[in-house]
CSV table of C-alpha atoms (C1' of nucleotides) in Angstrom, one decimal:
chain,number,residue,atom,x,y,z
A,1,MET,CA,-18.7,6.6,-11.5
A,2,PRO,CA,-18.6,4.9,-8.2
A,3,GLU,CA,-15.8,2.5,-7.8
A,4,LEU,CA,-14.3,1.2,-4.6
A,5,PRO,CA,-13.1,4.6,-3.2
A,6,GLU,CA,-16.4,6.2,-3.8
A,7,VAL,CA,-18.3,3.3,-2.2
A,8,GLU,CA,-15.9,3.3,0.8
A,9,HIS,CA,-16.3,7.0,1.3
A,10,LEU,CA,-20.1,6.7,1.1
A,11,ARG,CA,-20.0,3.8,3.6
A,12,THR,CA,-18.2,5.9,6.2
A,13,THR,CA,-20.5,8.9,5.8
A,14,LEU,CA,-23.5,6.7,6.1
A,15,GLU,CA,-22.0,5.0,9.1
A,16,GLU,CA,-21.9,8.3,11.0
A,17,GLU,CA,-25.6,8.7,10.8
A,18,LEU,CA,-27.1,5.2,10.5
A,19,LEU,CA,-25.3,3.0,13.1
A,20,GLY,CA,-27.8,2.2,15.8
A,21,ALA,CA,-30.6,4.1,14.0
A,22,THR,CA,-34.0,2.5,13.2
A,23,ILE,CA,-35.8,2.5,9.9
A,24,GLU,CA,-39.3,3.6,10.6
A,25,GLU,CA,-40.8,3.7,7.2
A,26,VAL,CA,-39.9,2.5,3.7
A,27,VAL,CA,-41.3,4.2,0.6
A,28,LEU,CA,-41.0,2.6,-2.8
A,29,GLY,CA,-40.8,4.6,-5.9
A,30,ARG,CA,-40.0,1.7,-8.1
A,31,HIS,CA,-40.4,-1.7,-6.6
A,32,ASN,CA,-38.5,-3.6,-9.3
A,33,VAL,CA,-35.3,-1.8,-8.1
A,34,THR,CA,-34.5,-5.2,-6.6
A,35,ALA,CA,-35.2,-7.0,-9.8
A,36,ARG,CA,-31.6,-7.4,-11.0
A,37,SER,CA,-31.0,-10.5,-9.0
A,38,ASP,CA,-34.6,-11.7,-9.1
A,39,ARG,CA,-36.3,-10.9,-12.4
A,40,ARG,CA,-39.3,-13.1,-11.7
A,41,GLN,CA,-41.0,-10.8,-9.2
A,42,ALA,CA,-42.1,-7.2,-9.2
A,43,ARG,CA,-41.8,-6.3,-12.8
A,44,THR,CA,-44.7,-4.0,-12.7
A,45,GLY,CA,-42.7,-0.8,-12.1
A,46,ARG,CA,-43.8,2.0,-9.9
A,47,GLY,CA,-46.7,1.6,-7.5
A,48,ASP,CA,-47.6,-0.3,-4.4
A,49,ALA,CA,-45.7,-3.4,-3.5
A,50,ALA,CA,-46.2,-6.4,-1.3
A,51,PRO,CA,-45.5,-5.9,2.4
A,52,SER,CA,-42.7,-8.5,2.4
A,53,LEU,CA,-40.8,-6.2,0.1
A,54,HIS,CA,-40.8,-3.5,2.7
A,55,HIS,CA,-39.6,-6.0,5.2
A,56,ASP,CA,-36.8,-7.0,2.8
A,57,LEU,CA,-35.9,-3.3,2.5
A,58,LEU,CA,-35.3,-3.2,6.3
A,59,LEU,CA,-38.5,-1.8,7.6
A,60,GLN,CA,-38.3,-1.6,11.4
A,61,ALA,CA,-34.7,-2.7,11.3
A,62,GLU,CA,-32.0,-1.3,13.6
A,63,VAL,CA,-28.9,-0.8,11.5
A,64,SER,CA,-26.0,-2.5,13.2
A,65,GLU,CA,-23.3,-2.5,10.6
A,66,LEU,CA,-22.4,-1.0,7.2
A,67,VAL,CA,-19.9,-3.2,5.3
A,68,ARG,CA,-18.2,-3.1,2.0
A,69,HIS,CA,-16.5,-5.6,-0.4
A,70,GLY,CA,-15.2,-4.2,-3.6
A,71,LYS,CA,-17.9,-1.9,-5.1
A,72,GLN,CA,-20.7,-3.5,-3.1
A,73,MET,CA,-22.0,-2.2,0.2
A,74,ALA,CA,-24.4,-3.8,2.6
A,75,MET,CA,-26.6,-2.5,5.4
A,76,VAL,CA,-26.8,-5.1,8.1
A,77,ALA,CA,-29.7,-5.1,10.6
A,78,ARG,CA,-29.4,-6.3,14.2
A,79,ASP,CA,-32.0,-9.0,13.4
A,80,GLY,CA,-29.8,-10.4,10.6
A,81,ARG,CA,-31.5,-9.0,7.6
A,82,VAL,CA,-29.1,-7.7,4.9
A,83,LEU,CA,-29.6,-5.2,2.1
A,84,VAL,CA,-26.9,-5.1,-0.5
A,85,VAL,CA,-26.5,-1.8,-2.4
A,86,GLN,CA,-24.8,-1.6,-5.8
A,87,LEU,CA,-24.6,1.9,-7.2
A,88,GLY,CA,-23.9,0.9,-10.8
A,89,MET,CA,-22.8,4.0,-12.6
A,90,SER,CA,-25.2,6.7,-11.4
A,91,GLY,CA,-26.5,5.4,-8.1
A,92,ARG,CA,-26.5,7.6,-5.0
A,93,MET,CA,-27.5,7.3,-1.4
A,94,VAL,CA,-28.4,10.8,-0.2
A,95,PHE,CA,-30.0,12.3,3.0
A,96,GLN,CA,-32.8,14.8,2.7
A,97,PRO,CA,-35.3,16.4,5.0
A,98,ARG,CA,-38.4,15.2,3.1
A,99,PRO,CA,-39.5,12.1,1.3
A,100,PRO,CA,-39.2,12.3,-2.5
A,101,GLY,CA,-42.3,13.5,-4.4
A,102,PRO,CA,-44.3,11.5,-6.9
A,103,ASP,CA,-42.6,13.3,-9.8
A,104,ASP,CA,-39.1,12.4,-8.5
A,105,VAL,CA,-38.9,9.4,-10.9
A,106,HIS,CA,-35.3,8.5,-10.1
A,107,ALA,CA,-35.8,8.1,-6.3
A,108,HIS,CA,-36.4,4.4,-6.2
A,109,VAL,CA,-36.4,3.8,-2.4
A,110,ALA,CA,-36.6,6.1,0.6
A,111,TRP,CA,-36.1,5.1,4.2
A,112,ARG,CA,-37.3,7.3,7.1
A,113,ILE,CA,-34.6,7.2,9.8
A,114,LYS,CA,-35.4,7.5,13.4
A,115,PRO,CA,-32.1,8.7,14.8
A,116,THR,CA,-30.5,7.7,18.1
A,117,ALA,CA,-30.9,10.1,20.9
A,118,ARG,CA,-27.4,11.4,20.5
A,119,ARG,CA,-28.1,12.5,16.9
A,120,ARG,CA,-31.6,13.8,17.4
A,121,ARG,CA,-30.6,17.5,17.5
A,122,ARG,CA,-29.6,17.6,13.8
A,123,SER,CA,-32.0,15.0,12.6
A,124,SER,CA,-34.3,17.1,10.4
A,125,ARG,CA,-32.0,17.5,7.4
A,126,LEU,CA,-31.1,13.8,7.7
A,127,ALA,CA,-34.7,12.5,8.2
A,128,TRP,CA,-34.8,10.5,5.0
A,129,LEU,CA,-32.2,8.4,3.2
A,130,VAL,CA,-32.9,8.1,-0.5
A,131,PHE,CA,-31.6,5.6,-3.1
A,132,ARG,CA,-31.5,7.5,-6.4
A,133,ASP,CA,-30.3,6.0,-9.7
A,134,PRO,CA,-31.3,7.6,-13.0
A,135,ARG,CA,-29.5,5.1,-15.2
A,136,ARG,CA,-30.6,2.1,-13.2
A,137,PHE,CA,-27.5,0.1,-13.6
A,138,GLY,CA,-27.4,-0.1,-9.8
A,139,GLY,CA,-29.8,-2.0,-7.6
A,140,LEU,CA,-30.6,-3.4,-4.2
A,141,THR,CA,-30.6,-7.1,-3.2
A,142,ALA,CA,-32.2,-8.3,0.0
A,143,LEU,CA,-30.7,-11.3,1.8
A,144,PRO,CA,-32.2,-13.1,4.7
A,145,ALA,CA,-29.1,-13.5,6.8
A,146,VAL,CA,-25.4,-12.5,7.1
A,147,ASP,CA,-24.3,-16.0,6.0
A,148,ASP,CA,-25.9,-15.3,2.6
A,149,LEU,CA,-23.8,-12.1,2.3
A,150,ALA,CA,-20.6,-14.1,2.9
A,151,ALA,CA,-21.7,-16.6,0.3
A,152,ARG,CA,-22.4,-13.8,-2.2
A,153,TRP,CA,-19.1,-12.1,-1.6
A,154,ASP,CA,-17.2,-15.4,-1.8
A,155,CYS,CA,-17.9,-15.3,-5.5
A,156,LEU,CA,-15.9,-12.1,-5.7
A,157,GLY,CA,-12.1,-11.8,-5.6
A,158,PRO,CA,-10.4,-10.3,-2.6
A,159,ASP,CA,-11.1,-6.6,-1.9
A,160,ALA,CA,-8.5,-4.5,-3.8
A,161,LEU,CA,-8.0,-2.0,-0.9
A,162,VAL,CA,-7.8,-4.0,2.3
A,163,THR,CA,-6.2,-7.2,1.1
A,164,ALA,CA,-2.5,-7.8,1.6
A,165,GLN,CA,-0.4,-6.9,-1.4
A,166,ASP,CA,1.1,-10.3,-1.9
A,167,ARG,CA,-2.3,-11.9,-2.0
A,168,LEU,CA,-3.4,-9.6,-4.8
A,169,VAL,CA,-0.2,-10.3,-6.7
A,170,GLY,CA,-0.9,-14.0,-6.2
A,171,GLN,CA,-4.4,-13.5,-7.8
A,172,LEU,CA,-2.9,-11.8,-10.9
A,173,ARG,CA,0.3,-13.8,-11.4
A,174,PRO,CA,-1.1,-17.0,-13.0
A,175,LEU,CA,-3.6,-15.3,-15.3
A,176,ARG,CA,-3.1,-15.5,-19.1
A,177,ARG,CA,-5.0,-12.3,-19.6
A,178,GLN,CA,-4.5,-8.7,-20.5
A,179,ALA,CA,-3.7,-6.7,-17.4
A,180,LYS,CA,-6.6,-4.4,-17.8
A,181,ALA,CA,-9.1,-7.2,-18.3
A,182,ALA,CA,-7.9,-8.9,-15.1
A,183,LEU,CA,-8.0,-5.7,-13.0
A,184,LEU,CA,-11.6,-5.0,-14.1
A,185,ASP,CA,-12.8,-8.6,-13.4
A,186,GLN,CA,-14.5,-8.5,-10.0
A,187,ALA,CA,-13.9,-12.3,-9.6
A,188,VAL,CA,-10.1,-11.7,-9.7
A,189,LEU,CA,-10.1,-8.7,-7.4
A,190,ALA,CA,-13.0,-6.7,-6.2
A,191,GLY,CA,-13.5,-2.9,-6.5
A,192,VAL,CA,-11.6,-1.7,-9.5
A,193,GLY,CA,-13.4,0.0,-12.4
A,194,ASN,CA,-12.3,1.8,-15.5
A,195,ILE,CA,-10.8,4.9,-13.8
A,196,TYR,CA,-8.6,3.3,-11.2
A,197,ALA,CA,-7.5,0.5,-13.7
A,198,ASP,CA,-6.1,3.1,-16.1
A,199,GLU,CA,-4.6,5.1,-13.3
A,200,ALA,CA,-2.8,2.1,-11.7
A,201,LEU,CA,-1.6,0.9,-15.1
A,202,PHE,CA,-0.1,4.3,-15.9
A,203,ARG,CA,1.5,4.8,-12.5
A,204,SER,CA,3.2,1.4,-12.7
A,205,GLY,CA,4.1,1.8,-16.4
A,206,VAL,CA,2.2,-1.3,-17.5
A,207,HIS,CA,0.6,-1.5,-20.9
A,208,PRO,CA,-3.2,-2.3,-20.5
A,209,MET,CA,-2.9,-5.2,-23.0
A,210,GLN,CA,0.1,-6.6,-21.3
A,211,LEU,CA,-0.2,-10.4,-20.8
A,212,LEU,CA,0.2,-10.9,-17.1
A,213,THR,CA,2.1,-14.1,-17.5
A,214,ARG,CA,4.8,-12.2,-19.4
A,215,LEU,CA,5.1,-9.5,-16.8
A,216,SER,CA,8.1,-9.7,-14.5
A,217,GLU,CA,7.6,-10.2,-10.7
A,218,THR,CA,8.9,-6.7,-10.0
A,219,LYS,CA,6.4,-5.1,-12.4
A,220,LEU,CA,3.6,-7.2,-11.1
A,221,VAL,CA,4.3,-6.0,-7.6
A,222,SER,CA,4.6,-2.4,-8.7
A,223,LEU,CA,1.2,-2.7,-10.5
A,224,VAL,CA,-0.5,-3.9,-7.3
A,225,ALA,CA,1.4,-1.3,-5.2
A,226,ALA,CA,0.3,1.5,-7.6
A,227,LEU,CA,-3.3,0.2,-7.5
A,228,GLN,CA,-3.5,0.2,-3.8
A,229,ALA,CA,-1.8,3.5,-3.3
A,230,THR,CA,-4.2,5.1,-5.9
A,231,LEU,CA,-7.3,3.6,-4.3
A,232,GLN,CA,-6.2,4.8,-0.8
A,233,ALA,CA,-5.4,8.3,-2.1
A,234,ALA,CA,-8.8,8.4,-3.7
A,235,VAL,CA,-10.6,7.2,-0.5
A,236,ASP,CA,-8.7,10.0,1.4
A,237,SER,CA,-9.9,12.6,-1.2
A,238,GLY,CA,-13.6,11.5,-0.9
A,239,GLY,CA,-13.5,9.7,-4.3
A,240,SER,CA,-13.6,11.0,-7.9
A,241,THR,CA,-16.6,13.1,-9.0
A,242,LEU,CA,-17.1,13.2,-12.7
A,243,ARG,CA,-20.8,13.6,-13.4
A,244,ASP,CA,-22.9,12.0,-10.8
A,245,TYR,CA,-21.1,10.9,-7.7
A,246,VAL,CA,-21.7,12.6,-4.4
A,247,ASP,CA,-21.7,11.2,-0.9
A,248,ALA,CA,-24.7,10.9,1.4
A,249,LYS,CA,-24.4,14.6,2.2
A,250,GLU,CA,-24.1,15.6,-1.4
A,251,ARG,CA,-20.4,16.5,-1.2
A,252,SER,CA,-18.4,15.7,-4.3
A,253,GLY,CA,-15.0,14.1,-4.2
A,254,ASP,CA,-11.7,15.7,-5.2
A,255,PHE,CA,-9.7,12.8,-6.7
A,256,GLN,CA,-10.7,13.7,-10.3
A,257,SER,CA,-8.1,16.5,-10.2
A,258,TYR,CA,-5.4,13.9,-9.5
A,259,HIS,CA,-6.3,11.7,-12.5
A,260,LEU,CA,-3.2,11.4,-14.6
A,261,VAL,CA,-4.6,9.7,-17.7
A,262,TYR,CA,-8.3,8.9,-17.3
A,263,GLY,CA,-10.3,11.1,-19.5
A,264,ARG,CA,-7.1,12.8,-20.9
A,265,ALA,CA,-6.7,11.2,-24.3
A,266,GLY,CA,-4.8,13.6,-26.6
A,267,GLN,CA,-3.3,15.6,-23.7
A,268,PRO,CA,0.4,15.4,-22.9
A,269,CYS,CA,1.6,12.6,-20.7
A,270,PRO,CA,2.4,14.1,-17.3
A,271,GLN,CA,5.6,12.1,-17.2
A,272,CYS,CA,7.1,12.4,-20.7
A,273,GLY,CA,4.9,14.9,-22.5
A,274,ARG,CA,4.0,12.6,-25.4
A,275,SER,CA,0.3,12.6,-26.4
A,276,LEU,CA,-1.8,10.2,-24.4
A,277,GLU,CA,-3.6,7.6,-26.6
A,278,GLY,CA,-7.2,6.5,-26.4
A,279,SER,CA,-8.3,3.1,-27.4
A,280,VAL,CA,-10.6,0.2,-26.4
A,281,VAL,CA,-9.2,-2.6,-24.2
A,282,ALA,CA,-11.4,-5.3,-22.7
A,283,GLY,CA,-14.4,-3.4,-24.0
A,284,ARG,CA,-13.6,-0.3,-22.1
A,285,THR,CA,-12.4,3.1,-23.1
A,286,THR,CA,-8.7,3.2,-22.2
A,287,VAL,CA,-6.1,5.9,-22.1
A,288,ARG,CA,-2.4,5.2,-22.0
A,289,CYS,CA,1.0,6.8,-22.7
A,290,PRO,CA,2.6,5.1,-25.8
A,291,SER,CA,6.1,5.6,-24.4
A,292,CYS,CA,5.7,5.1,-20.7
A,293,GLN,CA,3.5,2.0,-21.0
A,294,ARG,CA,5.1,-0.6,-23.3
A,295,LEU,CA,4.4,-4.2,-23.9
A,296,VAL,CA,7.1,-6.6,-22.6
A,297,HIS,CA,7.7,-10.1,-23.7
A,298,ASN,CA,9.6,-11.6,-20.8
A,299,ARG,CA,9.2,-15.3,-20.0
A,300,ARG,CA,8.6,-16.3,-16.4
B,1,DC,C1',-10.2,-20.5,-19.7
B,2,DT,C1',-10.5,-16.5,-22.4
B,3,DG,C1',-12.3,-12.9,-24.9
B,4,DC,C1',-15.6,-10.9,-27.5
B,5,DT,C1',-20.4,-8.6,-28.2
B,6,DC,C1',-24.7,-7.3,-26.8
B,7,DC,C1',-27.9,-5.6,-23.5
B,8,DC,C1',-29.7,-2.8,-19.8
B,9,DC,C1',-30.8,2.9,-19.1
B,10,DT,C1',-30.6,7.8,-19.4
B,11,DG,C1',-28.3,12.4,-19.2
B,12,DG,C1',-25.3,15.1,-21.4
B,13,DG,C1',-22.3,16.5,-25.0
B,14,DA,C1',-21.3,17.1,-29.9
B,15,DG,C1',-22.9,18.1,-34.3
B,16,DC,C1',-26.1,19.9,-37.5
C,1,DT,C1',-32.5,27.9,-30.2
C,2,DG,C1',-33.6,23.0,-30.8
C,3,DC,C1',-33.2,18.8,-32.8
C,4,DT,C1',-30.9,14.0,-33.3
C,5,DC,C1',-27.3,10.9,-32.4
C,6,DC,C1',-24.0,8.7,-29.8
C,7,DC,C1',-21.7,7.4,-25.8
C,8,DA,C1',-20.3,6.4,-21.0
C,9,DG,C1',-20.4,3.0,-17.4
C,10,DG,C1',-20.8,-2.1,-14.3
C,11,DG,C1',-22.2,-6.4,-14.7
C,12,DG,C1',-24.4,-10.4,-16.6
C,13,DA,C1',-25.6,-13.5,-20.6
C,14,DG,C1',-24.6,-15.8,-24.6
C,15,DC,C1',-21.4,-17.3,-28.0
C,16,DA,C1',-16.9,-18.2,-30.6
DNA sequence: CTGCTCCCCTGGGAGC
DNA sequence: TGCTCCCAGGGGAGCA
């Protein structure tokens, strides 16, 4: 499940191979892969698409930058075109030596990469970059200019990894919401999904249903600190691999072995030994320790 | 403003 | 062994 750490790790592995490279060919497996943000066009599924779609998908572009905000990543071309990548839950960007075959129904877009001279020697294994997404919760969004990317990302909260701690605390402090719901809301802060929300709540001893306005300043700060430390540790481990996630060179992450509560309902709490409890909070499967994470009713 | 619920989609696990 | 059923997940829409 790609959340911020997985996307950030992917971004850096793509950066190694794509910066300065040119996209020489774009092959569409499913041209409504961009339909999430624009449902009016291209609803016909697999097959040939209009030439402008290939242009939107960065045909003939030189990749000048790979940027990330929260769980979204964008490939920026030197001529200003932008392609936003959202992995959803099963999306991958993977290098491979050949273009995907016609029976490869989950390969939605493939880009043939002309490497820079410096990288040419090992280019054969990395000749094609493929966007693959079996569950199709992910998608690609083409934007005409970098300004449009800024406008898009202004709708999101500050990035949960790179933003100063006190600013994230400021985002959460006034909200009359359950802690977990706020953490998962991309408009509050960008990048946190179900795994890292549960991990951060456990590590700071905050109940997922804790009303933020009743949380002491100290606890609020420790929640944000735990969140940022967990995200950073996960980035350093190459992310968490549960079922699907691998990076562009098909390496899995290691952070899943450091999950303290996520996916461990019924197992003993690593801190106190009591059985971890599963429930649903903010519409998501949630695991917490009934004694380490208690509701508090302070007034601020 | 907030929280629900539903929907999208498919692989994989559980249960029979 | 093979079948069906259910569920996970991010994000957006619609409604109370």
